[in-house]
Amino acid sequence: MKVINTIAALKSLLEPIKLDQQKVALVPTMGALHKGHVSLINIAQQQADVVVCSIFVNPTQFTDPKDLEKYPRPLEDDLKTLEEAGCDVVFMPSVTEMYPEPEVWHIDLGPAEFLLEGEFRKGHYQGVTQVVKKLFDYVSPDLAFFGQKDFQQVLMIKNMVAHFNLPIQIISCPIIREDDGLAMSSRNIHLSAADRKNALVLSRALSFVKDNFSKLSIVELVEKAKVLIDETPGVELDYFIVANGETLLPENDKSHHDIVALVAAKVGETRLIDNMILN
Ligand code: AMP
């Protein structure tokens, strides 16, 4: 496994691979890797010859400076995880490597940018697309793998790719969960034992909606899911929505082909998100 810190070294490593017509996959991450990240690497390995994983805690996508500051960075463990996963290249740039000068970035990501996470984390998807565009420019991957865990993020990346007409296939990969249903997240390590137990209500509420999708109306499903969450101590709901998977607007028509339930809540001091595709 090659560990690379500079854009120049990355480009010269990848140049012969591209000339050789090998397929390159990119898996962007912010580190603190868990089985969810490893699943993306494994899926990428099945579809490409060379897998590049980036580890970069991107400051421009954080709206809360405290969140950025306390973001976990267990670098040695991450490198071990990637080595064991058989990752080919790790790109781990510094902040000055990625942002040598202050820069302005703003692109039209469509109206869904401002909904859900976009409402609670203003400017988040500008920061996300800014850094992913840089990574796409430096790696020039044929394919890039993202987790459905960040459902809205996948949508925003697809919109960014369409905006620049980039020849990169974006692949959304299933959510990896703990045995009890909690969606794996780098932020889960901040949960106290009580938080960890209370956090289960998020996946339970989503499963309730999925399991009862044919029996109850969408209004009833959302109402009951919200009650479940509101009844749980230490959990403060930001949103629970059954939405159209393309527009992220509330969906009322159960026969629509692309419906997803999305939730975000603060559990103790930690903000968690999760979702489930309903049809
Ligand atoms: P992050 O390091 O949190 O930026 O995540 C890097 C990538 O891993 C993103 O595409 C996430 O959606 C994905 N990811 C995070 N958690 C999971 C999970 N539990 N299952 C699958 N993919 C995940």
PDB file of C-alpha atoms and ligand atoms in Angstrom:
ATOM      1  CA  MET A   1       0.000   0.000   0.000  1.00  0.00           C
ATOM      2  CA  LYS A   2       1.383   3.397  -0.989  1.00  0.00           C
ATOM      3  CA  VAL A   3       0.799   6.293   1.391  1.00  0.00           C
ATOM      4  CA  ILE A   4       0.924   9.635  -0.410  1.00  0.00           C
ATOM      5  CA  ASN A   5       0.756  13.159   1.039  1.00  0.00           C
ATOM      6  CA  THR A   6       1.152  15.436  -1.954  1.00  0.00           C
ATOM      7  CA  ILE A   7      -0.864  16.029  -5.102  1.00  0.00           C
ATOM      8  CA  ALA A   8       2.293  15.867  -7.245  1.00  0.00           C
ATOM      9  CA  ALA A   9       3.276  12.443  -5.868  1.00  0.00           C
ATOM     10  CA  LEU A  10      -0.283  11.199  -6.294  1.00  0.00           C
ATOM     11  CA  LYS A  11      -0.421  12.291  -9.920  1.00  0.00           C
ATOM     12  CA  SER A  12       2.935  10.746 -10.803  1.00  0.00           C
ATOM     13  CA  LEU A  13       1.938   7.478  -9.113  1.00  0.00           C
ATOM     14  CA  LEU A  14      -1.358   7.296 -11.014  1.00  0.00           C
ATOM     15  CA  GLU A  15      -0.078   8.413 -14.424  1.00  0.00           C
ATOM     16  CA  PRO A  16       1.351   5.043 -15.570  1.00  0.00           C
ATOM     17  CA  ILE A  17      -1.711   3.253 -14.159  1.00  0.00           C
ATOM     18  CA  LYS A  18      -3.965   5.411 -16.344  1.00  0.00           C
ATOM     19  CA  LEU A  19      -1.722   4.949 -19.398  1.00  0.00           C
ATOM     20  CA  ASP A  20      -2.055   1.234 -18.805  1.00  0.00           C
ATOM     21  CA  GLN A  21      -5.856   1.701 -19.083  1.00  0.00           C
ATOM     22  CA  GLN A  22      -6.408   0.357 -15.571  1.00  0.00           C
ATOM     23  CA  LYS A  23      -9.657   1.318 -13.847  1.00  0.00           C
ATOM     24  CA  VAL A  24      -9.144   3.599 -10.868  1.00  0.00           C
ATOM     25  CA  ALA A  25     -11.638   3.865  -7.994  1.00  0.00           C
ATOM     26  CA  LEU A  26     -11.725   6.581  -5.353  1.00  0.00           C
ATOM     27  CA  VAL A  27     -13.165   6.179  -1.846  1.00  0.00           C
ATOM     28  CA  PRO A  28     -13.127   9.582  -0.105  1.00  0.00           C
ATOM     29  CA  THR A  29     -13.176   9.483   3.700  1.00  0.00           C
ATOM     30  CA  MET A  30     -12.390  11.645   6.693  1.00  0.00           C
ATOM     31  CA  GLY A  31     -10.675   8.756   8.492  1.00  0.00           C
ATOM     32  CA  ALA A  32     -11.613   7.177  11.840  1.00  0.00           C
ATOM     33  CA  LEU A  33     -12.344   4.208   9.650  1.00  0.00           C
ATOM     34  CA  HIS A  34     -14.855   1.486  10.522  1.00  0.00           C
ATOM     35  CA  LYS A  35     -16.475  -1.441   8.743  1.00  0.00           C
ATOM     36  CA  GLY A  36     -18.688   0.934   6.760  1.00  0.00           C
ATOM     37  CA  HIS A  37     -15.621   2.492   5.134  1.00  0.00           C
ATOM     38  CA  VAL A  38     -14.057  -0.933   4.597  1.00  0.00           C
ATOM     39  CA  SER A  39     -17.216  -2.078   2.807  1.00  0.00           C
ATOM     40  CA  LEU A  40     -16.774   0.783   0.322  1.00  0.00           C
ATOM     41  CA  ILE A  41     -13.153  -0.292  -0.285  1.00  0.00           C
ATOM     42  CA  ASN A  42     -14.296  -3.902  -0.813  1.00  0.00           C
ATOM     43  CA  ILE A  43     -17.029  -2.916  -3.271  1.00  0.00           C
ATOM     44  CA  ALA A  44     -14.549  -0.663  -5.102  1.00  0.00           C
ATOM     45  CA  GLN A  45     -12.052  -3.533  -5.346  1.00  0.00           C
ATOM     46  CA  GLN A  46     -14.653  -5.636  -7.168  1.00  0.00           C
ATOM     47  CA  GLN A  47     -15.135  -2.969  -9.822  1.00  0.00           C
ATOM     48  CA  ALA A  48     -11.703  -1.400 -10.326  1.00  0.00           C
ATOM     49  CA  ASP A  49      -8.040  -2.378 -10.717  1.00  0.00           C
ATOM     50  CA  VAL A  50      -6.635   0.228  -8.352  1.00  0.00           C
ATOM     51  CA  VAL A  51      -8.395   1.600  -5.264  1.00  0.00           C
ATOM     52  CA  VAL A  52      -7.392   4.977  -3.858  1.00  0.00           C
ATOM     53  CA  CYS A  53      -8.733   5.903  -0.418  1.00  0.00           C
ATOM     54  CA  SER A  54      -8.393   9.499   0.686  1.00  0.00           C
ATOM     55  CA  ILE A  55      -8.272  10.522   4.324  1.00  0.00           C
ATOM     56  CA  PHE A  56      -8.854  14.227   4.769  1.00  0.00           C
ATOM     57  CA  VAL A  57     -10.841  16.016   7.457  1.00  0.00           C
ATOM     58  CA  ASN A  58     -12.112  18.806   5.254  1.00  0.00           C
ATOM     59  CA  PRO A  59     -12.457  22.057   7.230  1.00  0.00           C
ATOM     60  CA  THR A  60     -14.730  23.753   4.681  1.00  0.00           C
ATOM     61  CA  GLN A  61     -17.593  21.316   5.245  1.00  0.00           C
ATOM     62  CA  PHE A  62     -17.760  21.800   9.016  1.00  0.00           C
ATOM     63  CA  THR A  63     -20.250  24.373  10.181  1.00  0.00           C
ATOM     64  CA  ASP A  64     -19.431  23.875  13.849  1.00  0.00           C
ATOM     65  CA  PRO A  65     -15.752  24.545  14.714  1.00  0.00           C
ATOM     66  CA  LYS A  66     -16.084  22.344  17.831  1.00  0.00           C
ATOM     67  CA  ASP A  67     -17.195  19.441  15.645  1.00  0.00           C
ATOM     68  CA  LEU A  68     -14.078  19.914  13.455  1.00  0.00           C
ATOM     69  CA  GLU A  69     -11.808  20.164  16.473  1.00  0.00           C
ATOM     70  CA  LYS A  70     -13.096  16.996  18.135  1.00  0.00           C
ATOM     71  CA  TYR A  71     -13.297  14.949  14.929  1.00  0.00           C
ATOM     72  CA  PRO A  72     -11.411  11.689  15.690  1.00  0.00           C
ATOM     73  CA  ARG A  73      -8.073  11.188  13.857  1.00  0.00           C
ATOM     74  CA  PRO A  74      -6.661   7.744  14.725  1.00  0.00           C
ATOM     75  CA  LEU A  75      -4.203   7.733  11.811  1.00  0.00           C
ATOM     76  CA  GLU A  76      -2.164   4.671  12.701  1.00  0.00           C
ATOM     77  CA  ASP A  77      -5.271   2.536  13.163  1.00  0.00           C
ATOM     78  CA  ASP A  78      -6.661   3.827   9.865  1.00  0.00           C
ATOM     79  CA  LEU A  79      -3.531   2.867   7.944  1.00  0.00           C
ATOM     80  CA  LYS A  80      -3.637  -0.593   9.499  1.00  0.00           C
ATOM     81  CA  THR A  81      -7.315  -0.964   8.550  1.00  0.00           C
ATOM     82  CA  LEU A  82      -6.616   0.058   4.953  1.00  0.00           C
ATOM     83  CA  GLU A  83      -3.568  -2.208   4.692  1.00  0.00           C
ATOM     84  CA  GLU A  84      -5.660  -5.155   5.930  1.00  0.00           C
ATOM     85  CA  ALA A  85      -8.447  -4.252   3.497  1.00  0.00           C
ATOM     86  CA  GLY A  86      -5.942  -4.455   0.623  1.00  0.00           C
ATOM     87  CA  CYS A  87      -6.277  -0.814  -0.357  1.00  0.00           C
ATOM     88  CA  ASP A  88      -3.693   0.162  -3.004  1.00  0.00           C
ATOM     89  CA  VAL A  89      -3.146   3.867  -2.385  1.00  0.00           C
ATOM     90  CA  VAL A  90      -3.896   6.154   0.565  1.00  0.00           C
ATOM     91  CA  PHE A  91      -3.974   9.887  -0.166  1.00  0.00           C
ATOM     92  CA  MET A  92      -3.552  11.837   3.063  1.00  0.00           C
ATOM     93  CA  PRO A  93      -2.914  15.496   2.228  1.00  0.00           C
ATOM     94  CA  SER A  94      -2.464  18.342   4.702  1.00  0.00           C
ATOM     95  CA  VAL A  95      -4.923  21.248   4.799  1.00  0.00           C
ATOM     96  CA  THR A  96      -2.387  23.540   3.075  1.00  0.00           C
ATOM     97  CA  GLU A  97      -1.836  20.948   0.343  1.00  0.00           C
ATOM     98  CA  MET A  98      -5.572  20.973  -0.410  1.00  0.00           C
ATOM     99  CA  TYR A  99      -6.116  24.698   0.235  1.00  0.00           C
ATOM    100  CA  PRO A 100      -2.832  26.526  -0.497  1.00  0.00           C
ATOM    101  CA  GLU A 101      -4.739  29.823  -0.682  1.00  0.00           C
ATOM    102  CA  PRO A 102      -8.126  31.006   0.521  1.00  0.00           C
ATOM    103  CA  GLU A 103     -10.635  30.305  -2.206  1.00  0.00           C
ATOM    104  CA  VAL A 104     -14.241  30.978  -3.049  1.00  0.00           C
ATOM    105  CA  TRP A 105     -16.404  28.064  -4.093  1.00  0.00           C
ATOM    106  CA  HIS A 106     -20.047  28.167  -4.955  1.00  0.00           C
ATOM    107  CA  ILE A 107     -21.950  26.017  -7.396  1.00  0.00           C
ATOM    108  CA  ASP A 108     -25.632  25.415  -7.998  1.00  0.00           C
ATOM    109  CA  LEU A 109     -26.477  22.059  -6.417  1.00  0.00           C
ATOM    110  CA  GLY A 110     -30.224  22.438  -6.899  1.00  0.00           C
ATOM    111  CA  PRO A 111     -32.936  23.120  -4.317  1.00  0.00           C
ATOM    112  CA  ALA A 112     -32.252  19.916  -2.316  1.00  0.00           C
ATOM    113  CA  GLU A 113     -28.993  21.499  -1.097  1.00  0.00           C
ATOM    114  CA  PHE A 114     -30.942  23.586   1.403  1.00  0.00           C
ATOM    115  CA  LEU A 115     -33.158  20.828   2.808  1.00  0.00           C
ATOM    116  CA  LEU A 116     -32.518  18.435   5.731  1.00  0.00           C
ATOM    117  CA  GLU A 117     -28.750  18.446   6.458  1.00  0.00           C
ATOM    118  CA  GLY A 118     -28.434  21.580   4.337  1.00  0.00           C
ATOM    119  CA  GLU A 119     -30.866  23.347   6.632  1.00  0.00           C
ATOM    120  CA  PHE A 120     -29.103  22.292   9.836  1.00  0.00           C
ATOM    121  CA  ARG A 121     -25.545  22.632   8.460  1.00  0.00           C
ATOM    122  CA  LYS A 122     -25.563  25.736   6.291  1.00  0.00           C
ATOM    123  CA  GLY A 123     -23.016  25.582   3.467  1.00  0.00           C
ATOM    124  CA  HIS A 124     -22.133  21.966   4.289  1.00  0.00           C
ATOM    125  CA  TYR A 125     -22.655  20.664   0.750  1.00  0.00           C
ATOM    126  CA  GLN A 126     -20.684  23.509  -0.809  1.00  0.00           C
ATOM    127  CA  GLY A 127     -17.740  22.386   1.354  1.00  0.00           C
ATOM    128  CA  VAL A 128     -18.330  18.715   0.541  1.00  0.00           C
ATOM    129  CA  THR A 129     -18.521  19.277  -3.214  1.00  0.00           C
ATOM    130  CA  GLN A 130     -15.542  21.662  -3.092  1.00  0.00           C
ATOM    131  CA  VAL A 131     -13.248  19.009  -1.598  1.00  0.00           C
ATOM    132  CA  VAL A 132     -14.650  16.119  -3.630  1.00  0.00           C
ATOM    133  CA  LYS A 133     -14.115  18.116  -6.856  1.00  0.00           C
ATOM    134  CA  LYS A 134     -10.478  18.628  -5.857  1.00  0.00           C
ATOM    135  CA  LEU A 135     -10.085  14.896  -5.112  1.00  0.00           C
ATOM    136  CA  PHE A 136     -11.720  14.051  -8.446  1.00  0.00           C
ATOM    137  CA  ASP A 137      -9.322  16.433 -10.236  1.00  0.00           C
ATOM    138  CA  TYR A 138      -6.236  14.945  -8.556  1.00  0.00           C
ATOM    139  CA  VAL A 139      -7.200  11.258  -8.812  1.00  0.00           C
ATOM    140  CA  SER A 140      -9.284  11.339 -12.040  1.00  0.00           C
ATOM    141  CA  PRO A 141     -11.065   8.160 -10.982  1.00  0.00           C
ATOM    142  CA  ASP A 142     -13.301   6.147 -13.305  1.00  0.00           C
ATOM    143  CA  LEU A 143     -15.543   5.342 -10.361  1.00  0.00           C
ATOM    144  CA  ALA A 144     -16.116   6.890  -6.935  1.00  0.00           C
ATOM    145  CA  PHE A 145     -17.810   5.125  -4.019  1.00  0.00           C
ATOM    146  CA  PHE A 146     -19.938   6.790  -1.360  1.00  0.00           C
ATOM    147  CA  GLY A 147     -22.150   5.445   1.415  1.00  0.00           C
ATOM    148  CA  GLN A 148     -25.933   5.612   1.311  1.00  0.00           C
ATOM    149  CA  LYS A 149     -25.502   6.485   5.004  1.00  0.00           C
ATOM    150  CA  ASP A 150     -25.021  10.071   3.754  1.00  0.00           C
ATOM    151  CA  PHE A 151     -27.976   9.884   1.391  1.00  0.00           C
ATOM    152  CA  GLN A 152     -28.180  13.593   0.632  1.00  0.00           C
ATOM    153  CA  GLN A 153     -24.415  13.760   0.108  1.00  0.00           C
ATOM    154  CA  VAL A 154     -24.606  11.169  -2.695  1.00  0.00           C
ATOM    155  CA  LEU A 155     -27.328  13.237  -4.329  1.00  0.00           C
ATOM    156  CA  MET A 156     -25.248  16.441  -4.047  1.00  0.00           C
ATOM    157  CA  ILE A 157     -22.130  14.730  -5.448  1.00  0.00           C
ATOM    158  CA  LYS A 158     -24.162  13.426  -8.386  1.00  0.00           C
ATOM    159  CA  ASN A 159     -25.423  16.977  -8.991  1.00  0.00           C
ATOM    160  CA  MET A 160     -21.849  18.329  -8.834  1.00  0.00           C
ATOM    161  CA  VAL A 161     -20.687  15.671 -11.326  1.00  0.00           C
ATOM    162  CA  ALA A 162     -23.552  16.637 -13.644  1.00  0.00           C
ATOM    163  CA  HIS A 163     -22.748  20.350 -13.188  1.00  0.00           C
ATOM    164  CA  PHE A 164     -19.157  19.858 -14.430  1.00  0.00           C
ATOM    165  CA  ASN A 165     -20.063  17.006 -16.769  1.00  0.00           C
ATOM    166  CA  LEU A 166     -17.360  14.815 -15.199  1.00  0.00           C
ATOM    167  CA  PRO A 167     -16.780  11.330 -16.661  1.00  0.00           C
ATOM    168  CA  ILE A 168     -16.961   9.681 -13.230  1.00  0.00           C
ATOM    169  CA  GLN A 169     -19.454   7.031 -12.176  1.00  0.00           C
ATOM    170  CA  ILE A 170     -20.840   7.630  -8.690  1.00  0.00           C
ATOM    171  CA  ILE A 171     -21.781   4.503  -6.802  1.00  0.00           C
ATOM    172  CA  SER A 172     -23.886   4.479  -3.637  1.00  0.00           C
ATOM    173  CA  CYS A 173     -23.120   1.582  -1.270  1.00  0.00           C
ATOM    174  CA  PRO A 174     -25.366   0.044   1.436  1.00  0.00           C
ATOM    175  CA  ILE A 175     -25.311   1.222   5.047  1.00  0.00           C
ATOM    176  CA  ILE A 176     -23.281  -1.031   7.338  1.00  0.00           C
ATOM    177  CA  ARG A 177     -24.824  -1.377  10.807  1.00  0.00           C
ATOM    178  CA  GLU A 178     -23.784  -2.729  14.175  1.00  0.00           C
ATOM    179  CA  ASP A 179     -25.515  -6.014  15.112  1.00  0.00           C
ATOM    180  CA  ASP A 180     -28.159  -4.086  17.054  1.00  0.00           C
ATOM    181  CA  GLY A 181     -28.974  -1.818  14.094  1.00  0.00           C
ATOM    182  CA  LEU A 182     -27.015   1.350  14.877  1.00  0.00           C
ATOM    183  CA  ALA A 183     -25.552   2.732  11.636  1.00  0.00           C
ATOM    184  CA  MET A 184     -21.758   2.730  11.893  1.00  0.00           C
ATOM    185  CA  SER A 185     -20.298   6.229  12.099  1.00  0.00           C
ATOM    186  CA  SER A 186     -16.965   7.759  13.065  1.00  0.00           C
ATOM    187  CA  ARG A 187     -18.944   9.906  15.502  1.00  0.00           C
ATOM    188  CA  ASN A 188     -20.299   6.897  17.448  1.00  0.00           C
ATOM    189  CA  ILE A 189     -17.158   6.872  19.624  1.00  0.00           C
ATOM    190  CA  HIS A 190     -18.395  10.101  21.222  1.00  0.00           C
ATOM    191  CA  LEU A 191     -21.519   8.321  22.535  1.00  0.00           C
ATOM    192  CA  SER A 192     -21.610   7.474  26.235  1.00  0.00           C
ATOM    193  CA  ALA A 193     -22.986   4.043  27.198  1.00  0.00           C
ATOM    194  CA  ALA A 194     -26.413   5.616  27.797  1.00  0.00           C
ATOM    195  CA  ASP A 195     -26.274   7.580  24.513  1.00  0.00           C
ATOM    196  CA  ARG A 196     -25.278   4.422  22.670  1.00  0.00           C
ATOM    197  CA  LYS A 197     -28.425   2.679  23.958  1.00  0.00           C
ATOM    198  CA  ASN A 198     -30.674   5.671  23.273  1.00  0.00           C
ATOM    199  CA  ALA A 199     -29.260   6.075  19.751  1.00  0.00           C
ATOM    200  CA  LEU A 200     -30.832   2.751  18.785  1.00  0.00           C
ATOM    201  CA  VAL A 201     -34.197   4.482  18.550  1.00  0.00           C
ATOM    202  CA  LEU A 202     -33.117   6.030  15.230  1.00  0.00           C
ATOM    203  CA  SER A 203     -32.687   2.734  13.369  1.00  0.00           C
ATOM    204  CA  ARG A 204     -35.706   1.311  15.223  1.00  0.00           C
ATOM    205  CA  ALA A 205     -37.910   4.192  14.075  1.00  0.00           C
ATOM    206  CA  LEU A 206     -36.671   3.764  10.495  1.00  0.00           C
ATOM    207  CA  SER A 207     -37.284  -0.007  10.636  1.00  0.00           C
ATOM    208  CA  PHE A 208     -40.755   0.604  12.066  1.00  0.00           C
ATOM    209  CA  VAL A 209     -41.563   2.800   9.064  1.00  0.00           C
ATOM    210  CA  LYS A 210     -40.140   0.284   6.602  1.00  0.00           C
ATOM    211  CA  ASP A 211     -41.915  -2.686   8.216  1.00  0.00           C
ATOM    212  CA  ASN A 212     -45.267  -0.902   8.330  1.00  0.00           C
ATOM    213  CA  PHE A 213     -45.005   0.901   4.999  1.00  0.00           C
ATOM    214  CA  SER A 214     -47.817  -1.069   3.385  1.00  0.00           C
ATOM    215  CA  LYS A 215     -50.081  -0.948   6.461  1.00  0.00           C
ATOM    216  CA  LEU A 216     -50.138   2.705   7.513  1.00  0.00           C
ATOM    217  CA  SER A 217     -50.340   6.040   5.735  1.00  0.00           C
ATOM    218  CA  ILE A 218     -47.137   8.078   5.398  1.00  0.00           C
ATOM    219  CA  VAL A 219     -48.554  10.669   7.805  1.00  0.00           C
ATOM    220  CA  GLU A 220     -49.222   7.963  10.424  1.00  0.00           C
ATOM    221  CA  LEU A 221     -45.804   6.394   9.901  1.00  0.00           C
ATOM    222  CA  VAL A 222     -43.970   9.688  10.413  1.00  0.00           C
ATOM    223  CA  GLU A 223     -46.112  10.576  13.415  1.00  0.00           C
ATOM    224  CA  LYS A 224     -45.426   7.243  15.141  1.00  0.00           C
ATOM    225  CA  ALA A 225     -41.704   7.350  14.329  1.00  0.00           C
ATOM    226  CA  LYS A 226     -41.458  10.843  15.807  1.00  0.00           C
ATOM    227  CA  VAL A 227     -43.268   9.734  18.987  1.00  0.00           C
ATOM    228  CA  LEU A 228     -40.838   6.812  19.386  1.00  0.00           C
ATOM    229  CA  ILE A 229     -37.892   9.204  19.129  1.00  0.00           C
ATOM    230  CA  ASP A 230     -39.410  11.952  21.269  1.00  0.00           C
ATOM    231  CA  GLU A 231     -40.105   9.412  24.032  1.00  0.00           C
ATOM    232  CA  THR A 232     -36.428   8.455  24.219  1.00  0.00           C
ATOM    233  CA  PRO A 233     -34.411  10.336  26.840  1.00  0.00           C
ATOM    234  CA  GLY A 234     -31.345  12.251  25.657  1.00  0.00           C
ATOM    235  CA  VAL A 235     -32.451  12.252  22.017  1.00  0.00           C
ATOM    236  CA  GLU A 236     -33.317  15.576  20.415  1.00  0.00           C
ATOM    237  CA  LEU A 237     -34.861  15.187  16.969  1.00  0.00           C
ATOM    238  CA  ASP A 238     -33.816  17.523  14.140  1.00  0.00           C
ATOM    239  CA  TYR A 239     -35.958  15.880  11.470  1.00  0.00           C
ATOM    240  CA  PHE A 240     -37.710  12.660  10.558  1.00  0.00           C
ATOM    241  CA  ILE A 241     -39.084  12.641   7.051  1.00  0.00           C
ATOM    242  CA  VAL A 242     -40.413  10.258   4.454  1.00  0.00           C
ATOM    243  CA  ALA A 243     -39.141  11.876   1.296  1.00  0.00           C
ATOM    244  CA  ASN A 244     -38.896  11.595  -2.442  1.00  0.00           C
ATOM    245  CA  GLY A 245     -35.392  10.182  -2.955  1.00  0.00           C
ATOM    246  CA  GLU A 246     -34.648  12.599  -5.807  1.00  0.00           C
ATOM    247  CA  THR A 247     -36.039  15.905  -4.517  1.00  0.00           C
ATOM    248  CA  LEU A 248     -35.874  15.163  -0.766  1.00  0.00           C
ATOM    249  CA  LEU A 249     -39.255  16.854  -0.436  1.00  0.00           C
ATOM    250  CA  PRO A 250     -41.910  15.110   1.691  1.00  0.00           C
ATOM    251  CA  GLU A 251     -43.478  12.285  -0.313  1.00  0.00           C
ATOM    252  CA  ASN A 252     -47.181  11.585   0.009  1.00  0.00           C
ATOM    253  CA  ASP A 253     -47.564   9.148  -2.838  1.00  0.00           C
ATOM    254  CA  LYS A 254     -46.650   5.649  -1.685  1.00  0.00           C
ATOM    255  CA  SER A 255     -46.573   4.363  -5.250  1.00  0.00           C
ATOM    256  CA  HIS A 256     -43.612   6.600  -6.129  1.00  0.00           C
ATOM    257  CA  HIS A 257     -40.635   4.422  -7.092  1.00  0.00           C
ATOM    258  CA  ASP A 258     -38.006   6.180  -4.980  1.00  0.00           C
ATOM    259  CA  ILE A 259     -38.986   6.816  -1.347  1.00  0.00           C
ATOM    260  CA  VAL A 260     -36.623   7.105   1.592  1.00  0.00           C
ATOM    261  CA  ALA A 261     -37.051   7.771   5.312  1.00  0.00           C
ATOM    262  CA  LEU A 262     -34.360  10.058   6.725  1.00  0.00           C
ATOM    263  CA  VAL A 263     -33.622  11.003  10.305  1.00  0.00           C
ATOM    264  CA  ALA A 264     -31.207  13.290  12.139  1.00  0.00           C
ATOM    265  CA  ALA A 265     -31.012  13.756  15.888  1.00  0.00           C
ATOM    266  CA  LYS A 266     -28.695  14.850  18.621  1.00  0.00           C
ATOM    267  CA  VAL A 267     -28.002  11.969  20.973  1.00  0.00           C
ATOM    268  CA  GLY A 268     -26.367  13.457  24.055  1.00  0.00           C
ATOM    269  CA  GLU A 269     -23.824  15.823  22.499  1.00  0.00           C
ATOM    270  CA  THR A 270     -23.450  13.856  19.256  1.00  0.00           C
ATOM    271  CA  ARG A 271     -25.442  14.522  16.122  1.00  0.00           C
ATOM    272  CA  LEU A 272     -26.305  11.349  14.201  1.00  0.00           C
ATOM    273  CA  ILE A 273     -27.986  10.725  10.846  1.00  0.00           C
ATOM    274  CA  ASP A 274     -29.497   7.590   9.366  1.00  0.00           C
ATOM    275  CA  ASN A 275     -31.895   6.570   6.617  1.00  0.00           C
ATOM    276  CA  MET A 276     -33.689   3.620   5.027  1.00  0.00           C
ATOM    277  CA  ILE A 277     -34.925   3.148   1.487  1.00  0.00           C
ATOM    278  CA  LEU A 278     -38.583   2.171   1.677  1.00  0.00           C
ATOM    279  CA  ASN A 279     -39.308   0.743  -1.760  1.00  0.00           C
TER     280      ASN A 279
HETATM  281  P1  AMP B   1     -16.849   9.921   6.310  1.00  0.00           P
HETATM  282  O1  AMP B   1     -15.475   9.450   6.689  1.00  0.00           O
HETATM  283  O2  AMP B   1     -17.810   9.957   7.431  1.00  0.00           O
HETATM  284  O3  AMP B   1     -16.815  11.168   5.479  1.00  0.00           O
HETATM  285  O4  AMP B   1     -17.404   8.780   5.353  1.00  0.00           O
HETATM  286  C1  AMP B   1     -16.722   8.393   4.197  1.00  0.00           C
HETATM  287  C2  AMP B   1     -17.630   7.562   3.344  1.00  0.00           C
HETATM  288  O5  AMP B   1     -18.025   6.399   4.074  1.00  0.00           O
HETATM  289  C3  AMP B   1     -18.908   8.314   2.962  1.00  0.00           C
HETATM  290  O6  AMP B   1     -19.217   8.035   1.609  1.00  0.00           O
HETATM  291  C4  AMP B   1     -19.917   7.739   3.910  1.00  0.00           C
HETATM  292  O7  AMP B   1     -21.232   7.786   3.415  1.00  0.00           O
HETATM  293  C5  AMP B   1     -19.439   6.301   4.027  1.00  0.00           C
HETATM  294  N1  AMP B   1     -19.961   5.695   5.246  1.00  0.00           N
HETATM  295  C6  AMP B   1     -19.954   6.226   6.497  1.00  0.00           C
HETATM  296  N2  AMP B   1     -20.576   5.404   7.354  1.00  0.00           N
HETATM  297  C7  AMP B   1     -20.999   4.331   6.639  1.00  0.00           C
HETATM  298  C8  AMP B   1     -21.728   3.141   6.948  1.00  0.00           C
HETATM  299  N3  AMP B   1     -22.152   2.884   8.194  1.00  0.00           N
HETATM  300  N4  AMP B   1     -21.976   2.270   5.959  1.00  0.00           N
HETATM  301  C9  AMP B   1     -21.558   2.514   4.692  1.00  0.00           C
HETATM  302  N5  AMP B   1     -20.878   3.619   4.330  1.00  0.00           N
HETATM  303  C10 AMP B   1     -20.603   4.513   5.280  1.00  0.00           C
END
